[in-house]
Short mmCIF file of C-alpha atoms and ligand atoms in Angstrom, two decimals:
data_model
loop_
_atom_site.label_atom_id
_atom_site.label_comp_id
_atom_site.label_asym_id
_atom_site.label_seq_id
_atom_site.Cartn_x
_atom_site.Cartn_y
_atom_site.Cartn_z
CA UNK A 279 -204.42 49.40 269.77
CA UNK A 280 -205.24 49.60 266.42
CA UNK A 281 -201.46 50.78 265.05
CA UNK A 282 -199.89 48.06 266.87
CA UNK A 283 -201.77 45.58 265.83
CA UNK A 284 -200.93 46.31 261.75
CA UNK A 285 -197.71 47.42 262.85
CA UNK A 286 -197.45 44.14 264.55
CA UNK A 287 -199.45 42.07 260.81
CA UNK A 288 -196.55 44.04 258.21
CA UNK A 289 -193.55 43.77 261.56
CA UNK A 290 -193.97 40.06 261.32
CA UNK A 291 -195.31 39.95 257.80
CA UNK A 292 -191.97 41.58 257.12
CA UNK A 293 -189.46 39.57 258.97
CA UNK A 294 -191.29 36.30 257.65
CA UNK A 295 -189.91 38.23 254.56
CA UNK A 296 -186.49 39.06 254.77
CA UNK A 297 -186.16 34.92 256.78
CA UNK A 298 -187.19 33.81 253.18
CA UNK A 299 -184.80 36.21 251.55
CA UNK A 300 -181.97 35.05 253.01
CA UNK A 301 -183.07 31.63 252.14
CA UNK A 302 -182.69 32.36 248.72
CA UNK A 303 -179.92 34.60 248.58
CA UNK A 304 -178.41 31.97 250.72
CA UNK A 305 -179.32 29.38 247.49
CA UNK A 306 -178.59 31.24 244.64
CA UNK A 307 -175.69 33.25 245.62
CA UNK A 308 -173.51 31.21 243.66
CA UNK A 309 -175.88 31.21 240.53
CA UNK A 310 -177.29 34.51 240.56
CA UNK A 311 -175.34 38.72 242.00
CA UNK A 312 -178.44 40.00 244.26
CA UNK A 313 -179.91 43.16 242.36
CA UNK A 314 -178.87 46.21 244.12
CA UNK A 315 -181.01 48.01 245.28
CA UNK A 316 -182.24 52.27 243.71
CA UNK A 317 -182.48 54.15 246.35
CA UNK A 318 -183.67 57.08 245.74
CA UNK A 319 -182.67 59.67 248.60
CA UNK A 320 -185.22 62.22 246.66
CA UNK A 321 -188.09 61.39 249.05
CA UNK A 322 -188.40 61.95 252.76
CA UNK A 323 -191.90 62.79 253.18
CA UNK A 324 -194.87 60.94 254.68
CA UNK A 325 -191.91 60.97 257.82
CA UNK A 326 -191.73 64.25 259.95
CA UNK A 327 -189.31 65.91 259.58
CA UNK A 328 -189.47 68.37 262.76
CA UNK A 329 -188.36 72.65 263.06
CA UNK A 330 -188.82 72.74 259.04
CA UNK A 331 -186.15 75.50 259.26
CA UNK A 332 -188.71 78.79 258.47
CA UNK A 333 -186.16 80.09 254.68
CA UNK A 334 -186.05 76.75 253.37
CA UNK A 335 -189.56 75.96 253.96
CA UNK A 336 -191.21 75.59 249.94
CA UNK A 337 -195.11 76.91 250.75
CA UNK A 338 -196.26 79.72 251.21
CA UNK A 339 -199.73 81.34 253.06
CA UNK A 340 -201.87 83.02 250.92
CA UNK A 341 -201.51 86.15 251.00
CA UNK A 342 -198.20 87.81 249.39
CA UNK A 343 -197.73 88.23 245.48
CA UNK A 344 -196.23 85.25 243.55
CA UNK A 345 -194.54 84.81 240.53
CA UNK A 346 -194.68 82.77 237.51
CA UNK A 347 -191.55 80.96 236.07
CA UNK A 348 -191.64 81.63 232.13
CA UNK A 349 -189.93 79.01 230.93
CA UNK A 350 -188.76 77.48 227.24
CA UNK A 351 -190.47 73.87 225.69
CA UNK A 352 -186.72 73.54 224.59
CA UNK A 353 -184.92 71.44 226.79
CA UNK A 354 -187.87 68.74 225.99
CA UNK A 355 -187.65 68.09 222.78
CA UNK A 356 -184.84 66.88 220.56
CA UNK A 357 -184.38 68.38 216.67
CA UNK A 358 -184.02 65.06 214.78
CA UNK A 359 -183.18 67.89 211.66
CA UNK A 360 -185.96 66.28 209.99
CA UNK A 361 -188.04 65.93 212.23
CA UNK A 362 -188.96 67.58 216.39
CA UNK A 363 -189.72 64.86 218.86
CA UNK A 364 -190.78 65.22 222.35
CA UNK A 365 -188.22 62.89 224.95
CA UNK A 366 -190.15 61.46 226.88
CA UNK A 367 -191.77 59.90 224.02
CA UNK A 368 -189.32 58.80 222.06
CA UNK A 369 -187.90 55.45 221.53
CA UNK A 370 -184.21 57.57 221.35
CA UNK A 371 -181.53 54.94 221.39
CA UNK A 372 -183.33 53.10 218.28
CA UNK A 373 -183.22 57.31 216.81
CA UNK A 374 -179.40 57.39 217.69
CA UNK A 375 -178.02 53.93 215.93
CA UNK A 376 -180.23 54.78 213.08
CA UNK A 377 -178.14 57.43 210.51
CA UNK A 378 -180.88 58.81 209.10
CA UNK A 379 -184.34 59.46 210.63
CA UNK A 380 -187.25 60.83 208.17
CA UNK A 381 -190.05 60.30 211.64
CA UNK A 382 -190.24 60.11 216.01
CA UNK A 383 -190.13 56.69 216.76
CA UNK A 384 -192.26 56.48 219.00
CA UNK A 385 -192.31 54.08 222.88
CA UNK A 386 -194.97 51.96 223.48
CA UNK A 387 -197.91 53.87 225.10
CA UNK A 388 -196.47 57.54 222.33
CA UNK A 389 -198.37 58.79 219.85
CA UNK A 390 -198.47 61.36 217.43
CA UNK A 391 -195.82 63.15 214.93
CA UNK A 392 -193.49 63.92 217.50
CA UNK A 393 -194.33 61.15 220.21
CA UNK A 394 -196.62 64.11 222.63
CA UNK A 395 -199.58 62.53 223.12
CA UNK A 396 -199.68 59.89 225.50
CA UNK A 397 -201.76 57.27 225.38
CA UNK A 398 -204.76 58.83 227.09
CA UNK A 399 -204.70 61.51 225.73
CA UNK A 400 -204.44 60.11 221.97
CA UNK A 401 -207.67 58.36 222.31
CA UNK A 402 -209.73 61.14 223.58
CA UNK A 403 -208.40 63.04 220.23
CA UNK A 404 -208.98 59.92 218.12
CA UNK A 405 -212.73 59.52 219.74
CA UNK A 406 -213.60 62.59 219.51
CA UNK A 407 -216.93 62.29 217.10
CA UNK A 408 -215.48 66.21 215.46
CA UNK A 409 -211.80 65.50 214.00
CA UNK A 410 -209.08 68.13 216.38
CA UNK A 411 -205.89 69.23 215.06
CA UNK A 412 -203.42 69.89 217.61
CA UNK A 413 -200.64 72.43 216.94
CA UNK A 414 -197.70 72.64 218.37
CA UNK A 415 -194.77 72.61 220.40
CA UNK A 416 -195.55 75.64 222.11
CA UNK A 417 -191.96 77.71 222.06
CA UNK A 418 -193.00 78.48 226.38
CA UNK A 419 -194.83 76.28 228.40
CA UNK A 420 -198.24 77.22 229.71
CA UNK A 421 -197.85 77.62 233.05
CA UNK A 422 -200.28 75.50 235.08
CA UNK A 423 -201.75 75.73 238.68
CA UNK A 424 -203.41 73.28 240.56
CA UNK A 425 -205.99 74.58 242.94
CA UNK A 426 -207.52 71.14 245.30
CA UNK A 427 -209.15 71.29 248.52
CA UNK A 428 -207.14 69.27 250.98
CA UNK A 429 -208.53 67.44 255.13
CA UNK A 430 -207.31 64.74 256.56
CA UNK A 431 -209.30 62.23 255.85
CA UNK A 432 -207.20 62.59 252.23
CA UNK A 433 -203.62 63.81 253.90
CA UNK A 434 -201.92 59.93 251.89
CA UNK A 435 -203.34 61.29 248.67
CA UNK A 436 -202.44 64.88 248.99
CA UNK A 437 -199.53 62.98 249.33
CA UNK A 438 -199.03 61.57 246.13
CA UNK A 439 -201.11 64.11 244.11
CA UNK A 440 -198.35 66.87 245.38
CA UNK A 441 -195.24 63.99 245.01
CA UNK A 442 -196.43 62.17 241.72
CA UNK A 443 -197.38 66.07 239.81
CA UNK A 444 -194.35 67.84 242.06
CA UNK A 445 -192.34 68.89 238.09
CA UNK A 446 -195.84 68.94 236.54
CA UNK A 447 -197.17 71.48 237.77
CA UNK A 448 -196.06 74.77 238.50
CA UNK A 449 -198.03 75.81 240.78
CA UNK A 450 -200.53 73.98 244.04
CA UNK A 451 -203.09 76.04 246.07
CA UNK A 452 -203.92 74.12 248.69
CA UNK A 453 -207.12 74.43 250.75
CA UNK A 454 -209.29 73.30 253.08
CA UNK A 455 -212.38 74.61 256.11
CA UNK A 456 -211.91 78.10 257.53
CA UNK A 457 -211.87 75.43 261.05
CA UNK A 458 -209.28 72.70 260.04
CA UNK A 459 -205.83 73.57 261.62
CA UNK A 460 -204.63 70.15 259.76
CA UNK A 461 -202.99 71.20 256.75
CA UNK A 462 -200.89 73.88 258.18
CA UNK A 463 -199.52 71.55 260.73
CA UNK A 464 -198.74 68.80 258.76
CA UNK A 465 -197.37 71.43 255.63
CA UNK A 466 -194.70 71.89 259.04
CA UNK A 467 -193.49 69.48 259.11
CA UNK A 468 -193.26 68.43 254.81
CA UNK A 469 -189.69 68.89 253.27
CA UNK A 470 -190.80 68.91 249.39
CA UNK A 471 -189.36 70.14 246.52
CA UNK A 472 -192.79 71.66 245.37
CA UNK A 473 -193.97 75.20 244.89
CA UNK A 474 -196.94 75.32 247.46
CA UNK A 475 -199.50 78.26 248.64
CA UNK A 476 -201.88 77.39 251.10
CA UNK A 477 -205.11 78.95 251.93
CA UNK A 478 -209.05 78.22 254.19
CA UNK A 479 -211.89 78.26 251.96
CA UNK A 480 -212.74 81.27 250.73
CA UNK A 481 -216.71 81.10 248.45
CA UNK A 482 -214.64 82.07 245.83
CA UNK A 483 -211.17 80.96 246.25
CA UNK A 484 -209.91 81.39 242.37
CA UNK A 485 -211.71 84.68 241.42
CA UNK A 486 -211.31 85.99 245.04
CA UNK A 487 -207.48 85.22 246.15
CA UNK A 488 -205.48 83.47 243.68
CA UNK A 489 -207.00 86.22 240.90
CA UNK A 490 -204.97 89.34 243.56
CA UNK A 491 -202.06 87.52 245.04
CA UNK A 492 -201.08 86.16 240.70
CA UNK A 493 -199.42 88.66 239.39
CA UNK A 494 -198.51 87.59 235.95
CA UNK A 495 -200.70 85.00 235.58
CA UNK A 496 -202.00 84.10 231.40
CA UNK A 497 -204.95 84.24 229.11
CA UNK A 498 -203.15 80.40 227.96
CA UNK A 499 -201.83 79.51 231.32
CA UNK A 500 -204.28 76.32 232.58
CA UNK A 501 -205.55 75.75 235.32
CA UNK A 502 -206.51 72.48 237.25
CA UNK A 503 -208.59 71.53 239.40
CA UNK A 504 -210.06 68.63 241.03
CA UNK A 505 -212.06 66.69 243.60
CA UNK A 506 -210.89 64.92 247.10
CA UNK A 507 -208.80 62.12 246.15
CA UNK A 508 -208.87 62.42 242.73
CA UNK A 509 -204.73 62.31 240.59
CA UNK A 510 -204.80 63.71 237.72
CA UNK A 511 -202.87 61.57 234.11
CA UNK A 512 -199.39 63.03 234.39
CA UNK A 513 -198.01 62.74 231.02
CA UNK A 514 -201.83 64.43 229.62
CA UNK A 515 -200.84 67.00 232.23
CA UNK A 516 -197.76 67.61 230.67
CA UNK A 517 -199.02 67.51 226.99
CA UNK A 518 -201.96 70.33 227.95
CA UNK A 519 -199.10 72.89 229.12
CA UNK A 520 -196.58 71.70 225.54
CA UNK A 521 -199.49 72.40 223.26
CA UNK A 522 -201.83 74.41 221.03
CA UNK A 523 -205.45 73.50 220.45
CA UNK A 524 -207.74 71.60 222.56
CA UNK A 525 -211.39 70.88 223.64
CA UNK A 526 -212.25 72.91 226.39
CA UNK A 527 -213.02 71.78 229.18
CA UNK A 528 -211.17 68.46 230.11
CA UNK A 529 -212.81 66.34 231.51
CA UNK A 530 -211.27 62.73 233.81
CA UNK A 531 -211.93 59.71 233.71
CA UNK A 532 -210.63 58.61 236.86
CA UNK A 533 -209.94 54.59 238.15
CA UNK A 534 -211.44 54.37 240.82
CA UNK A 535 -210.10 51.98 243.67
CA UNK A 536 -211.27 52.13 246.32
CA UNK A 537 -209.51 51.31 250.19
CA UNK A 538 -206.75 51.09 248.69
CA UNK A 539 -205.55 49.71 244.79
CA UNK A 540 -205.58 46.17 245.38
CA UNK A 541 -209.28 46.51 245.16
CA UNK A 542 -211.49 48.54 241.75
CA UNK A 543 -215.62 49.45 242.13
CA UNK A 544 -217.10 47.47 239.57
CA UNK A 545 -217.61 50.34 238.07
CA UNK A 546 -214.75 51.05 237.67
CA UNK A 547 -213.95 54.81 236.55
CA UNK A 548 -215.90 58.09 238.28
CA UNK A 549 -215.74 61.43 235.84
CA UNK A 550 -214.38 63.97 237.76
CA UNK A 551 -212.84 67.32 236.56
CA UNK A 552 -211.02 69.37 235.22
CA UNK A 553 -209.25 71.33 234.15
CA UNK A 554 -208.66 74.52 231.33
CA UNK A 555 -207.95 78.01 230.40
CA UNK A 556 -207.45 80.87 232.69
CA UNK A 557 -209.07 83.21 229.67
CA UNK A 558 -211.74 79.96 229.21
CA UNK A 559 -212.48 80.36 233.10
CA UNK A 560 -212.50 83.78 232.71
CA UNK A 561 -215.48 83.85 229.99
CA UNK A 562 -217.20 81.08 230.46
CA UNK A 563 -217.62 79.92 233.84
CA UNK A 564 -216.80 83.46 235.14
CA UNK A 565 -214.24 82.80 237.57
CA UNK A 566 -216.38 79.72 238.79
CA UNK A 567 -213.75 76.97 240.04
CA UNK A 568 -216.04 74.90 241.60
CA UNK A 569 -218.00 74.81 237.91
CA UNK A 570 -214.94 73.57 236.54
CA UNK A 571 -215.62 70.24 238.83
CA UNK A 572 -219.69 69.98 239.23
CA UNK A 573 -221.46 67.22 238.38
CA UNK A 574 -224.13 69.71 236.53
CA UNK A 575 -221.38 70.99 234.39
CA UNK A 576 -219.76 67.85 233.84
CA UNK A 577 -222.71 66.65 232.06
CA UNK A 578 -223.78 69.55 230.28
CA UNK A 579 -223.82 68.97 226.69
CA UNK A 580 -223.17 72.36 225.36
CA UNK A 581 -219.12 71.70 227.47
CA UNK A 582 -218.49 69.62 224.83
CA UNK A 583 -215.22 69.95 226.21
CA UNK A 584 -212.50 66.47 226.02
CA UNK A 585 -212.55 63.42 228.06
CA UNK A 586 -209.55 62.17 229.13
CA UNK A 587 -210.17 58.27 229.68
CA UNK A 588 -212.19 55.39 229.21
CA UNK A 589 -212.73 52.17 230.73
CA UNK A 590 -209.32 50.93 230.22
CA UNK A 591 -206.82 53.57 229.74
CA UNK A 592 -207.52 56.28 232.82
CA UNK A 593 -207.18 59.71 232.97
CA UNK A 594 -206.04 59.25 236.57
CA UNK A 595 -207.39 57.65 240.05
CA UNK A 596 -210.00 58.62 242.01
CA UNK A 597 -209.04 56.62 245.78
CA UNK A 598 -212.16 56.21 247.47
CA UNK A 599 -211.03 55.42 251.56
CA UNK A 600 -207.81 55.16 251.16
CA UNK A 601 -206.92 55.50 255.20
CA UNK A 602 -206.45 53.72 257.72
CA UNK A 603 -209.62 51.23 259.50
CA UNK A 604 -210.02 54.24 261.93
CA UNK A 605 -209.64 56.76 259.74
CA UNK A 606 -212.30 55.49 257.09
CA UNK A 607 -214.65 55.17 260.45
CA UNK A 608 -213.53 58.64 262.19
CA UNK A 609 -214.74 59.60 258.20
CA UNK A 610 -218.63 57.85 258.18
CA UNK A 611 -218.95 58.91 261.69
CA UNK A 612 -217.85 62.86 260.55
CA UNK A 613 -220.30 62.44 257.26
CA UNK A 614 -222.52 60.06 257.34
CA UNK A 615 -225.19 61.43 254.99
CA UNK A 616 -224.25 61.11 251.62
CA UNK A 617 -221.96 58.73 251.82
CA UNK A 618 -224.33 55.71 252.88
CA UNK A 619 -227.52 54.31 252.71
CA UNK A 620 -227.68 55.00 256.75
CA UNK A 621 -231.03 52.91 256.40
CA UNK A 622 -229.75 50.35 255.60
CA UNK A 623 -226.75 49.80 257.80
CA UNK A 624 -227.02 49.70 261.36
CA UNK A 625 -224.93 52.34 262.83
CA UNK A 626 -223.56 50.61 265.96
CA UNK A 627 -222.27 47.93 263.48
CA UNK A 628 -219.55 49.83 262.09
CA UNK A 629 -216.27 49.85 264.01
CA UNK A 630 -212.85 49.02 263.47
CA UNK A 631 -213.43 45.61 262.81
CA UNK A 632 -216.21 46.21 260.88
CA UNK A 633 -214.01 48.08 258.06
CA UNK A 634 -210.42 45.75 257.85
CA UNK A 635 -213.60 42.48 257.08
CA UNK A 636 -215.06 44.58 254.46
CA UNK A 637 -210.90 45.33 253.05
CA UNK A 638 -210.40 42.01 253.83
CA UNK A 639 -213.37 40.52 251.56
CA UNK A 640 -213.69 43.54 249.38
CA UNK A 641 -216.39 44.64 250.59
CA UNK A 642 -217.81 47.89 249.56
CA UNK A 643 -218.90 50.59 251.76
CA UNK A 644 -222.51 50.28 251.29
CA UNK A 645 -221.90 46.39 253.44
CA UNK A 646 -222.54 44.07 250.13
CA UNK A 647 -221.67 45.65 246.18
CA UNK A 648 -218.41 43.26 246.15
CA UNK A 649 -215.54 45.02 244.93
CA UNK A 650 -213.69 44.39 241.84
CA UNK A 651 -209.87 42.35 242.73
CA UNK A 652 -206.87 44.79 241.03
CA UNK A 653 -203.63 43.05 239.72
CA UNK A 654 -199.74 44.39 240.24
CA UNK A 655 -198.51 42.59 238.17
CA UNK A 656 -200.44 42.90 234.82
CA UNK A 657 -201.85 45.95 235.13
CA UNK A 658 -200.35 49.05 233.62
CA UNK A 659 -202.46 51.86 235.43
CA UNK A 660 -202.75 49.52 239.14
CA UNK A 661 -201.12 52.57 240.52
CA UNK A 662 -199.63 56.04 240.46
CA UNK A 663 -196.41 55.88 238.78
CA UNK A 664 -194.62 57.68 242.75
CA UNK A 665 -197.23 55.00 244.56
CA UNK A 666 -195.45 52.29 242.71
CA UNK A 667 -192.64 53.61 243.25
CA UNK A 668 -191.88 54.25 246.44
CA UNK A 669 -193.79 50.78 248.51
CA UNK A 670 -191.84 51.20 251.10
CA UNK A 671 -194.30 54.17 252.25
CA UNK A 672 -197.37 53.10 251.10
CA UNK A 673 -197.50 49.43 251.14
CA UNK A 674 -200.97 49.54 252.49
CA UNK A 675 -202.78 50.91 249.62
CA UNK A 676 -200.63 48.08 247.15
CA UNK A 677 -201.01 45.09 249.28
CA UNK A 678 -204.07 44.15 250.75
CA UNK A 679 -202.78 44.16 254.72
CA UNK A 680 -205.90 42.24 255.98
CA UNK A 681 -205.93 39.52 253.62
CA UNK A 682 -203.46 36.28 254.25
CA UNK A 683 -204.38 35.72 250.46
CA UNK A 684 -202.73 39.10 248.96
CA UNK A 685 -200.06 38.53 251.66
CA UNK A 686 -199.60 35.86 249.74
CA UNK A 687 -198.76 36.74 246.15
CA UNK A 688 -197.53 39.68 247.46
CA UNK A 689 -194.20 38.01 248.97
CA UNK A 690 -194.05 35.14 246.07
CA UNK A 691 -194.16 37.80 243.42
CA UNK A 692 -190.84 39.92 245.62
CA UNK A 693 -189.25 36.41 246.01
CA UNK A 694 -189.91 36.00 242.20
CA UNK A 695 -188.62 38.89 241.31
CA UNK A 696 -185.09 38.82 243.71
CA UNK A 697 -184.56 35.38 242.07
CA UNK A 698 -184.93 36.85 238.96
C1 LIG B 982 -179.08 67.72 208.44
O1 LIG B 982 -180.21 69.02 207.01
C2 LIG B 982 -179.34 69.32 206.69
C3 LIG B 982 -179.52 69.83 205.29
O2 LIG B 982 -180.62 69.47 205.24
C4 LIG B 982 -177.96 68.96 205.82
O3 LIG B 982 -177.16 69.62 204.62
C5 LIG B 982 -177.61 67.43 206.81
O4 LIG B 982 -176.56 67.12 206.90
C6 LIG B 982 -178.49 67.29 207.96
N1 LIG B 982 -177.42 66.34 209.61
C7 LIG B 982 -177.89 65.75 209.91
C8 LIG B 982 -177.00 65.68 210.75
O5 LIG B 982 -178.25 65.00 209.25
C1 LIG B 983 -189.25 62.82 231.78
O1 LIG B 983 -188.97 62.02 232.09
C2 LIG B 983 -188.44 62.10 233.51
C3 LIG B 983 -188.54 60.76 234.74
O2 LIG B 983 -189.98 59.89 233.87
C4 LIG B 983 -189.68 62.75 234.15
O3 LIG B 983 -188.74 63.04 236.05
C5 LIG B 983 -190.18 64.44 233.77
O4 LIG B 983 -190.64 65.43 234.85
C6 LIG B 983 -190.41 64.55 232.51
N1 LIG B 983 -190.94 65.25 231.65
C7 LIG B 983 -191.27 66.06 231.25
C8 LIG B 983 -191.86 66.70 230.77
O5 LIG B 983 -192.63 65.15 231.12
C1 LIG B 984 -223.01 63.35 238.19
O1 LIG B 984 -224.26 63.47 236.25
C2 LIG B 984 -224.12 61.55 236.29
C3 LIG B 984 -224.91 61.63 235.04
O2 LIG B 984 -225.82 63.18 234.87
C4 LIG B 984 -224.56 61.28 236.25
O3 LIG B 984 -224.68 59.31 236.31
C5 LIG B 984 -224.39 60.68 238.26
O4 LIG B 984 -224.11 60.23 238.87
C6 LIG B 984 -223.60 61.79 238.43
N1 LIG B 984 -222.97 62.36 239.91
C7 LIG B 984 -222.92 61.93 241.09
C8 LIG B 984 -221.79 61.38 242.34
O5 LIG B 984 -223.61 62.91 241.42
#
C-alpha cells in the first residue's frame, strides 16, 4: 500500500517532468541543442541481479585467508621536474600550458606543496594547536581496511558507503548480528567491483577474525571503522593512505542529515570515529576496535589525534533515518529505548503517516525539534559524490518527496539545467 502510494507520487512527478521537458525542448529546439546525458554503465546496484555466478562474486565470508596488494603511489602524482604534484588536486591544464613550473597549481579545495591536502584535512592541520609536519608522499600506499556493521535499516547507506569509497578502500569487512541473515541475502544479489568480506558480529571481530585471516597486514596500514549510517570523506581517506606523520586517532565531524540529505539537524554535525594505524590500534587500544568509535575515547583529552571537519567543511555524512517511512516505523518499534523519549511521545501515534508528516515538515523524530533545510544547488557538501551522480537511484534522499515545495524546486531546477 505504502510503496504503491510512493510510486504513484514518483510516477506522477516524472510524468509531469517529462511533459514539461518535451514542451521546453520543442520550444527551444531551434536554439538550444539538448545536452548529451552521460550514462554511467558501471552501476547496477540497488536493482537486484538474480543468480550471480559464484565465481564472479567479489565478496567472501570471513573464514578464508586474505592477502592485500601493495600499490605504488606513483600513478597518482605527476613530476613537473621542479615539483611533484598530486594529480587529483592539481590544475593540470594550467600547468601543462606554462613552460616553467616552480610549484604546483592547486585546484579549488586542495592545498599543500603538492596539492595533496583536501580542504577538510588542510583545515584540521592549521586548526591544530601544535604545528604538524606531514611527510610524503609515500612510495607505497598504506592499505585501508574499513570495518562496519550493517543491518536492514542501514541498507541504503551501506550501499552508498561501498560505492562512494570503493576506489579508496582496499578491503571492506561488513558484519551484522549473529541472528540476522540480512547481509548474506542482500550481498548475493549484488554485482559490485569492490572487494569485501562479511562476517557475523563477534565480541572482537578485529582481534579474533581479521588478525587471523588477514595474512599480510602491515603496521602502517590504516584501520577505519565507523558507526551505522556514517560515510567518511573520501578525499581525506586518500590522504591518510599517501602520507605519513598525521596525528592519531583520526576523528570525523560528520554533517548530520536527517531523513535524507535535504534536512539537517539543527546541531549540524556529530562527532564520530575513527581511523588509526594497525600499530596504534594494537599498542594504544589493545586491538579493541570499538574504542576507535567509542564516544568515551573520542572525548578523552589524552587521545589528541586529529579531527577532520568543522562546521562548514565536513569530515563526511551521518544520514539518520535515511529510509522509507515504513522502515523508520519498523526501526522505532524494534529499538525504542535510546531513540525517543517515550514519555513525551504517544506510542500509538508513530505510524507511516506520522513519519511522512515529519519528513514533509522537517520535524525531528522527537516530534518537536525543527530541522534545517539544506539547499542542493548552493551547498558543496549537500550529499556524497556518488549520491549526487546517481540521483535517479537516490531521488528519495535528495528530494523531499513529501513536500510539494521541494518537488517544485527540484523540478524548476531540472528545467533550468536543461534550458541552459
Ligand atoms: C628538468 O630539469 C633538468 C635539470 O634541471 C633540465 O635539464 C631539463 O631541461 C628540465 N626539463 C623540463 C621539461 O623542464
Ligand atoms: C581521482 O579522481 C578520480 C575521479 O574523480 C577518482 O576516480 C579517483 O579515485 C581519484 N583518485 C584518488 C587517488 O583519490
Ligand atoms: C559524546 O561525548 C560528548 C562530550 O563528552 C557529549 O557532549 C555527547 O553528548 C556524547 N554523545 C553521545 C552520542 O553520547
